[in-house]
Amino acid sequence: MTKPSYSKEAAIVFWLHQAHHALRTDILRMFQEKGHDLTTEQYAILTALWQRGDCSQSALARASGRDRPGVTRLVDTLEKKKLVTRADDPDDRRSYRVRLTATGRRLHAVLGGLIEDVVARAVRGLPAKEREALRTGLRQVAQNIRGA
C-alpha cells in the first residue's frame, strides 16, 4: 500500500491546525491559571468589542468569523459573566448593540498581557521580518478563504 503524498502547500493546512490547537490550548491554560473563566471564543468577542466599541451582534459575527447564532450564545454567556450588556439599537429596533461593562473593559489590559506572553513564546526565534511575513500571510489566507 502506498502512502498518499501531499505537496508542501497542502502541509500548510496541517501546520495551521497544529499552530491553532497549540495556541488555543496555551491561552486556555493561561486563562485558567490566572483565574479567568473564559474560552478563546469568548475572548474573540471581547477583543472585537475592545477594538470596535459598541456594535451589533451581526458586526460581532463578521469581526469574529462566527455565525450569528454562535455569537448570540457567546454574548449570552458573557452577559451572565457581567462582561457585556445588550442595549436596544437606536437605528434598528429589531437588533441590539453589545457593550462592554466596566469589568469587561478592565479585563482588556489583564488579558492583553497574557496574550502577549503566549504570542512571545509562539514566535520566539522568528526574526522580525519573518514575524511580519507571518502576519501578512495569515491575514491574506483568512481573506482568501472568507472571499474578501
Coordinates of N, CA, C and O in Angstrom, one line a residue:
M1 N 0.8 -1.2 0.0 CA 0.0 0.0 0.0 C 0.9 1.2 0.0 O 1.8 1.3 0.8
T2 N 0.6 2.2 -0.9 CA 1.4 3.4 -1.0 C 0.8 4.5 -0.1 O -0.4 4.6 0.0
K3 N 1.7 5.3 0.4 CA 1.3 6.4 1.2 C 0.8 7.5 0.3 O 1.5 7.8 -0.8
P4 N -0.2 8.2 0.6 CA -0.6 9.4 -0.2 C 0.5 10.5 0.0 O 1.1 10.6 1.0
S5 N 0.7 11.2 -1.1 CA 1.7 12.2 -1.0 C 1.0 13.6 -1.1 O 0.0 13.7 -1.8
Y6 N 1.5 14.5 -0.3 CA 0.9 15.9 -0.3 C 2.0 16.9 -0.7 O 3.2 16.7 -0.3
S7 N 1.6 17.9 -1.3 CA 2.5 19.0 -1.6 C 2.9 19.8 -0.3 O 2.2 19.7 0.7
K8 N 4.0 20.5 -0.4 CA 4.4 21.4 0.7 C 3.3 22.4 1.0 O 3.0 22.8 2.1
E9 N 2.6 22.9 -0.1 CA 1.5 23.8 0.1 C 0.3 23.2 0.9 O -0.2 23.8 1.8
A10 N 0.0 21.9 0.6 CA -1.0 21.2 1.4 C -0.7 21.1 2.8 O -1.5 21.1 3.7
A11 N 0.6 21.0 3.1 CA 1.1 20.9 4.5 C 0.8 22.1 5.3 O 0.7 22.1 6.5
I12 N 0.5 23.2 4.6 CA 0.2 24.5 5.3 C -1.1 24.3 6.2 O -1.2 24.7 7.3
V13 N -2.1 23.5 5.6 CA -3.3 23.3 6.4 C -3.0 22.5 7.7 O -3.5 22.9 8.8
F14 N -2.1 21.5 7.6 CA -1.7 20.8 8.8 C -1.1 21.7 9.8 O -1.4 21.6 11.0
W15 N -0.1 22.5 9.4 CA 0.6 23.3 10.3 C -0.3 24.5 10.9 O -0.1 24.9 12.0
L16 N -1.2 25.0 10.1 CA -2.1 26.0 10.6 C -3.0 25.3 11.7 O -3.2 25.9 12.8
H17 N -3.4 24.1 11.5 CA -4.2 23.4 12.5 C -3.4 23.2 13.8 O -3.8 23.4 14.9
Q18 N -2.2 22.7 13.6 CA -1.3 22.5 14.7 C -1.0 23.7 15.5 O -1.1 23.7 16.8
A19 N -0.7 24.8 14.8 CA -0.5 26.1 15.5 C -1.7 26.6 16.2 O -1.7 27.0 17.4
H20 N -2.9 26.5 15.6 CA -4.1 26.9 16.2 C -4.4 26.1 17.4 O -4.7 26.7 18.5
H21 N -4.3 24.8 17.4 CA -4.5 24.0 18.5 C -3.6 24.3 19.7 O -4.0 24.4 20.8
A22 N -2.3 24.5 19.4 CA -1.3 24.8 20.4 C -1.5 26.1 21.0 O -1.5 26.3 22.3
L23 N -1.8 27.1 20.2 CA -2.1 28.5 20.8 C -3.4 28.5 21.6 O -3.4 29.0 22.7
R24 N -4.4 27.8 21.1 CA -5.7 27.8 21.9 C -5.5 27.1 23.2 O -6.0 27.5 24.3
T25 N -4.8 26.0 23.2 CA -4.5 25.2 24.4 C -3.7 26.1 25.4 O -4.0 26.1 26.6
D26 N -2.7 26.8 24.9 CA -1.9 27.6 25.8 C -2.7 28.8 26.4 O -2.5 29.1 27.5
I27 N -3.5 29.4 25.5 CA -4.3 30.5 26.0 C -5.3 30.1 27.1 O -5.4 30.7 28.1
L28 N -6.0 28.9 26.8 CA -6.9 28.4 27.8 C -6.2 28.1 29.1 O -6.7 28.4 30.2
R29 N -5.0 27.5 29.0 CA -4.2 27.2 30.2 C -3.9 28.5 31.0 O -4.1 28.5 32.2
M30 N -3.4 29.5 30.3 CA -3.1 30.8 30.9 C -4.3 31.4 31.6 O -4.2 31.9 32.7
F31 N -5.4 31.4 30.9 CA -6.6 32.0 31.5 C -7.0 31.3 32.8 O -7.3 31.9 33.8
Q32 N -7.0 29.9 32.7 CA -7.3 29.1 33.9 C -6.4 29.4 35.0 O -6.8 29.5 36.2
E33 N -5.1 29.4 34.7 CA -4.1 29.6 35.8 C -4.3 30.9 36.5 O -4.0 31.1 37.7
K34 N -4.7 31.9 35.7 CA -4.9 33.3 36.3 C -6.3 33.5 36.8 O -6.6 34.6 37.2
G35 N -7.1 32.5 36.8 CA -8.5 32.6 37.3 C -9.5 33.2 36.4 O -10.5 33.7 36.9
H36 N -9.3 33.2 35.1 CA -10.2 33.8 34.2 C -11.0 32.7 33.5 O -10.5 31.9 32.8
D37 N -12.3 32.7 33.8 CA -13.2 31.6 33.3 C -13.7 32.1 31.9 O -14.8 32.5 31.7
L38 N -12.8 32.0 30.9 CA -13.1 32.4 29.5 C -12.6 31.3 28.5 O -11.6 30.7 28.8
T39 N -13.3 31.2 27.4 CA -12.9 30.4 26.3 C -12.2 31.4 25.3 O -12.4 32.6 25.4
T40 N -11.5 30.8 24.3 CA -10.9 31.6 23.3 C -12.0 32.3 22.4 O -11.7 33.4 21.9
E41 N -13.1 31.6 22.3 CA -14.2 32.2 21.5 C -14.8 33.4 22.2 O -15.1 34.4 21.6
Q42 N -14.9 33.3 23.5 CA -15.4 34.5 24.3 C -14.4 35.6 24.2 O -14.7 36.8 24.1
Y43 N -13.1 35.2 24.3 CA -12.0 36.2 24.2 C -12.1 36.9 22.8 O -11.9 38.2 22.8
A44 N -12.4 36.2 21.8 CA -12.5 36.8 20.4 C -13.6 37.9 20.4 O -13.5 38.9 19.8
I45 N -14.8 37.6 21.1 CA -15.9 38.6 21.1 C -15.4 39.8 21.9 O -15.7 40.9 21.5
L46 N -14.8 39.6 23.0 CA -14.3 40.7 23.8 C -13.3 41.5 23.0 O -13.3 42.8 23.1
T47 N -12.4 40.9 22.3 CA -11.4 41.6 21.5 C -12.1 42.5 20.5 O -11.7 43.6 20.3
A48 N -13.1 41.9 19.8 CA -13.8 42.7 18.8 C -14.4 44.0 19.5 O -14.4 45.1 18.9
L49 N -15.0 43.8 20.7 CA -15.6 45.0 21.4 C -14.5 45.9 21.8 O -14.7 47.2 21.8
W50 N -13.4 45.4 22.3 CA -12.3 46.3 22.7 C -11.8 47.2 21.5 O -11.4 48.3 21.6
Q51 N -11.8 46.5 20.3 CA -11.3 47.2 19.1 C -12.3 48.1 18.5 O -11.9 49.2 18.0
R52 N -13.6 47.8 18.5 CA -14.6 48.5 17.8 C -15.5 49.3 18.7 O -16.2 50.2 18.2
G53 N -15.6 49.0 19.9 CA -16.6 49.6 20.8 C -17.9 49.0 20.6 O -18.0 47.9 20.1
D54 N -19.0 49.6 21.1 CA -20.3 49.0 21.0 C -20.6 48.6 19.5 O -20.3 49.4 18.6
C55 N -21.2 47.5 19.3 CA -21.6 47.1 18.0 C -22.7 46.0 18.0 O -23.0 45.5 19.1
S56 N -23.3 45.8 16.9 CA -24.4 44.8 16.8 C -23.8 43.4 16.9 O -22.6 43.2 16.6
Q57 N -24.7 42.5 17.1 CA -24.3 41.1 17.1 C -23.9 40.6 15.7 O -22.9 39.8 15.6
S58 N -24.5 41.2 14.7 CA -24.1 40.9 13.3 C -22.7 41.4 13.0 O -21.9 40.6 12.4
A59 N -22.4 42.6 13.5 CA -21.0 43.1 13.3 C -20.0 42.2 14.1 O -18.9 42.0 13.6
L60 N -20.4 41.7 15.3 CA -19.5 40.9 16.1 C -19.3 39.5 15.3 O -18.2 39.0 15.4
A61 N -20.3 39.0 14.7 CA -20.2 37.8 13.9 C -19.2 38.0 12.8 O -18.3 37.1 12.6
R62 N -19.3 39.1 12.1 CA -18.4 39.3 11.0 C -16.9 39.5 11.5 O -16.0 39.0 11.0
A63 N -16.8 40.3 12.6 CA -15.5 40.5 13.2 C -14.8 39.3 13.7 O -13.6 39.2 13.6
S64 N -15.6 38.4 14.3 CA -15.0 37.2 14.9 C -15.0 36.0 14.0 O -14.5 34.9 14.4
G65 N -15.6 36.1 12.8 CA -15.6 35.0 11.9 C -16.6 33.8 12.3 O -16.4 32.7 11.9
R66 N -17.6 34.2 13.1 CA -18.5 33.2 13.7 C -19.9 33.4 13.1 O -20.2 34.5 12.6
D67 N -20.8 32.5 13.2 CA -22.1 32.7 12.7 C -22.9 33.4 13.8 O -22.5 33.5 14.9
R68 N -24.1 34.0 13.4 CA -24.9 34.8 14.3 C -25.4 34.0 15.5 O -25.4 34.5 16.6
P69 N -25.9 32.8 15.2 CA -26.4 32.0 16.4 C -25.3 31.7 17.4 O -25.5 31.8 18.6
G70 N -24.1 31.5 16.9 CA -22.9 31.2 17.8 C -22.6 32.5 18.6 O -22.3 32.4 19.8
V71 N -22.6 33.6 17.9 CA -22.3 34.9 18.6 C -23.4 35.1 19.7 O -23.1 35.6 20.8
T72 N -24.6 34.8 19.4 CA -25.7 35.0 20.4 C -25.4 34.2 21.6 O -25.5 34.7 22.7
R73 N -25.0 33.0 21.4 CA -24.7 32.1 22.6 C -23.5 32.7 23.4 O -23.5 32.7 24.6
L74 N -22.5 33.1 22.6 CA -21.3 33.7 23.3 C -21.6 35.0 24.1 O -21.2 35.2 25.2
V75 N -22.4 35.8 23.5 CA -22.9 37.1 24.1 C -23.7 36.7 25.4 O -23.6 37.4 26.4
D76 N -24.6 35.7 25.2 CA -25.4 35.3 26.4 C -24.5 34.9 27.6 O -24.7 35.4 28.7
T77 N -23.5 34.2 27.3 CA -22.5 33.7 28.3 C -21.8 34.9 28.9 O -21.6 35.0 30.1
L78 N -21.3 35.8 28.0 CA -20.5 37.0 28.5 C -21.4 37.9 29.3 O -21.0 38.5 30.3
E79 N -22.7 37.9 29.0 CA -23.6 38.7 29.7 C -23.8 38.1 31.1 O -23.9 38.9 32.1
K80 N -24.0 36.8 31.2 CA -24.1 36.2 32.5 C -22.9 36.4 33.4 O -23.0 36.5 34.6
K81 N -21.7 36.5 32.8 CA -20.5 36.8 33.5 C -20.3 38.3 33.8 O -19.3 38.7 34.3
K82 N -21.3 39.1 33.4 CA -21.3 40.5 33.6 C -20.1 41.2 32.9 O -19.6 42.2 33.4
L83 N -19.7 40.7 31.8 CA -18.7 41.4 31.0 C -19.2 42.2 29.9 O -18.5 43.1 29.4
V84 N -20.5 41.9 29.4 CA -21.1 42.7 28.4 C -22.6 42.9 28.8 O -23.1 42.2 29.6
T85 N -23.2 43.9 28.2 CA -24.6 44.1 28.3 C -25.2 44.3 26.9 O -24.4 44.6 25.9
R86 N -26.5 44.1 26.7 CA -27.2 44.4 25.5 C -28.0 45.6 25.7 O -28.6 45.8 26.7
A87 N -28.1 46.4 24.7 CA -29.0 47.6 24.7 C -29.7 47.7 23.4 O -29.1 47.3 22.3
D88 N -30.9 48.2 23.4 CA -31.6 48.4 22.1 C -30.7 49.3 21.2 O -30.1 50.2 21.6
D89 N -30.8 48.9 19.9 CA -30.1 49.7 18.9 C -31.0 50.8 18.4 O -32.1 50.6 17.9
P90 N -30.6 52.1 18.6 CA -31.5 53.2 18.3 C -31.8 53.3 16.8 O -32.8 53.8 16.3
D91 N -30.9 52.7 15.9 CA -31.1 52.7 14.5 C -31.9 51.5 13.9 O -32.3 51.6 12.8
D92 N -32.0 50.5 14.8 CA -32.7 49.3 14.3 C -33.4 48.6 15.5 O -32.7 48.0 16.3
R93 N -34.7 48.8 15.6 CA -35.4 48.3 16.8 C -35.4 46.7 16.8 O -35.8 46.2 17.9
R94 N -35.0 46.1 15.7 CA -35.0 44.6 15.7 C -33.7 44.0 16.3 O -33.6 42.8 16.5
S95 N -32.7 44.9 16.5 CA -31.4 44.3 17.0 C -30.9 45.1 18.2 O -31.5 46.1 18.7
Y96 N -29.9 44.5 18.8 CA -29.3 45.0 20.0 C -27.8 45.4 19.7 O -27.2 44.9 18.8
R97 N -27.4 46.4 20.5 CA -25.9 46.7 20.5 C -25.3 46.0 21.7 O -25.9 46.0 22.8
V98 N -24.2 45.5 21.5 CA -23.5 44.8 22.6 C -22.4 45.8 23.2 O -21.7 46.4 22.4
R99 N -22.4 46.0 24.5 CA -21.5 46.9 25.1 C -20.7 46.2 26.2 O -21.2 45.4 26.9
L100 N -19.5 46.6 26.3 CA -18.7 46.1 27.4 C -19.1 46.8 28.7 O -19.5 48.0 28.8
T101 N -19.1 46.0 29.8 CA -19.3 46.6 31.1 C -18.0 47.1 31.6 O -16.9 46.9 31.0
A102 N -18.0 47.8 32.8 CA -16.7 48.3 33.4 C -15.8 47.1 33.6 O -14.6 47.2 33.3
T103 N -16.3 46.0 34.1 CA -15.5 44.8 34.3 C -14.9 44.3 33.0 O -13.7 43.9 32.9
G104 N -15.7 44.3 31.9 CA -15.2 43.8 30.6 C -14.1 44.8 30.1 O -13.2 44.3 29.5
R105 N -14.3 46.1 30.3 CA -13.2 47.0 29.9 C -11.9 46.8 30.6 O -10.9 46.8 30.1
R106 N -12.1 46.6 32.0 CA -10.8 46.4 32.8 C -10.1 45.1 32.4 O -8.9 45.1 32.5
L107 N -10.8 44.1 31.9 CA -10.1 42.8 31.5 C -9.2 43.0 30.3 O -8.3 42.2 30.2
H108 N -9.4 44.1 29.6 CA -8.5 44.3 28.4 C -7.1 44.3 28.7 O -6.3 43.5 28.1
A109 N -6.6 45.1 29.6 CA -5.2 45.1 30.0 C -4.7 43.8 30.6 O -3.6 43.4 30.2
V110 N -5.5 43.2 31.4 CA -5.1 41.9 32.0 C -4.9 40.8 31.0 O -3.9 40.2 30.9
L111 N -6.0 40.6 30.2 CA -5.9 39.5 29.2 C -4.9 39.8 28.1 O -4.3 38.9 27.6
G112 N -4.9 41.1 27.7 CA -3.9 41.5 26.7 C -2.5 41.1 27.1 O -1.7 40.6 26.3
G113 N -2.1 41.3 28.4 CA -0.8 40.9 28.8 C -0.6 39.4 28.7 O 0.5 39.0 28.4
L114 N -1.6 38.6 29.1 CA -1.5 37.2 29.0 C -1.3 36.7 27.5 O -0.5 35.9 27.2
I115 N -2.1 37.4 26.6 CA -2.0 37.0 25.2 C -0.6 37.4 24.7 O 0.0 36.6 23.9
E116 N -0.1 38.5 25.1 CA 1.3 39.0 24.7 C 2.3 37.9 25.1 O 3.2 37.6 24.4
D117 N 2.2 37.3 26.3 CA 3.1 36.3 26.8 C 3.0 35.1 25.9 O 4.0 34.5 25.5
V118 N 1.8 34.7 25.6 CA 1.6 33.5 24.7 C 2.2 33.7 23.3 O 2.9 32.9 22.8
V119 N 1.9 34.9 22.8 CA 2.5 35.2 21.4 C 4.0 35.3 21.5 O 4.7 34.8 20.6
A120 N 4.6 35.8 22.5 CA 6.0 35.9 22.6 C 6.6 34.5 22.6 O 7.7 34.3 21.9
R121 N 6.0 33.6 23.3 CA 6.5 32.2 23.3 C 6.3 31.6 21.9 O 7.2 30.9 21.4
A122 N 5.2 31.9 21.3 CA 4.9 31.3 20.0 C 5.8 31.7 18.9 O 6.2 30.9 18.0
V123 N 6.3 33.0 18.9 CA 7.1 33.5 17.8 C 8.6 33.6 18.2 O 9.4 34.1 17.5
R124 N 8.9 33.0 19.4 CA 10.3 33.0 19.9 C 11.2 32.4 18.8 O 10.9 31.4 18.2
G125 N 12.3 33.1 18.5 CA 13.2 32.6 17.5 C 12.9 33.1 16.0 O 13.8 32.8 15.2
L126 N 11.8 33.7 15.8 CA 11.5 34.2 14.5 C 12.0 35.6 14.4 O 11.6 36.5 15.2
P127 N 12.8 35.9 13.4 CA 13.2 37.3 13.3 C 12.0 38.2 12.9 O 11.0 37.8 12.4
A128 N 12.2 39.5 13.2 CA 11.1 40.5 13.0 C 10.6 40.4 11.6 O 9.3 40.5 11.4
K129 N 11.4 40.3 10.6 CA 11.0 40.2 9.2 C 10.1 39.0 8.9 O 9.1 39.1 8.2
E130 N 10.4 37.9 9.5 CA 9.6 36.7 9.4 C 8.3 36.8 10.1 O 7.2 36.3 9.7
R131 N 8.3 37.5 11.3 CA 7.1 37.7 12.0 C 6.1 38.6 11.2 O 4.9 38.3 11.1
E132 N 6.6 39.6 10.5 CA 5.8 40.4 9.7 C 5.3 39.6 8.5 O 4.1 39.7 8.1
A133 N 6.1 38.8 7.9 CA 5.7 37.9 6.8 C 4.6 37.0 7.3 O 3.6 36.7 6.5
L134 N 4.7 36.5 8.5 CA 3.7 35.5 9.0 C 2.4 36.3 9.2 O 1.3 35.8 8.8
R135 N 2.4 37.5 9.8 CA 1.2 38.3 10.0 C 0.5 38.5 8.6 O -0.7 38.4 8.5
T136 N 1.3 39.0 7.7 CA 0.8 39.3 6.4 C 0.2 38.1 5.7 O -0.9 38.1 5.1
G137 N 0.9 37.0 5.7 CA 0.5 35.8 5.1 C -0.8 35.2 5.7 O -1.7 34.8 5.0
L138 N -0.9 35.2 7.0 CA -2.1 34.7 7.7 C -3.3 35.5 7.4 O -4.4 35.0 7.2
R139 N -3.1 36.9 7.4 CA -4.2 37.8 7.1 C -4.7 37.5 5.7 O -5.9 37.4 5.4
Q140 N -3.8 37.3 4.7 CA -4.1 37.0 3.3 C -4.9 35.7 3.2 O -5.9 35.6 2.5
V141 N -4.4 34.7 3.9 CA -5.1 33.4 3.9 C -6.5 33.5 4.4 O -7.4 33.0 3.7
A142 N -6.7 34.2 5.5 CA -8.0 34.4 6.0 C -8.9 35.1 5.0 O -10.1 34.8 4.8
Q143 N -8.4 36.2 4.4 CA -9.2 36.9 3.5 C -9.5 36.1 2.2 O -10.6 36.2 1.7
N144 N -8.6 35.3 1.8 CA -8.8 34.4 0.6 C -9.9 33.4 0.9 O -10.8 33.2 0.1
I145 N -9.9 32.8 2.1 CA -10.9 31.8 2.4 C -12.3 32.4 2.7 O -13.3 31.9 2.3
R146 N -12.3 33.6 3.3 CA -13.6 34.3 3.5 C -14.1 35.0 2.3 O -15.2 35.5 2.3
G147 N -13.3 35.0 1.2 CA -13.8 35.6 0.0 C -13.7 37.1 -0.1 O -14.4 37.7 -0.9
A148 N -12.9 37.7 0.8 CA -12.8 39.1 0.8 C -12.1 39.7 -0.4 O -11.3 39.0 -1.0

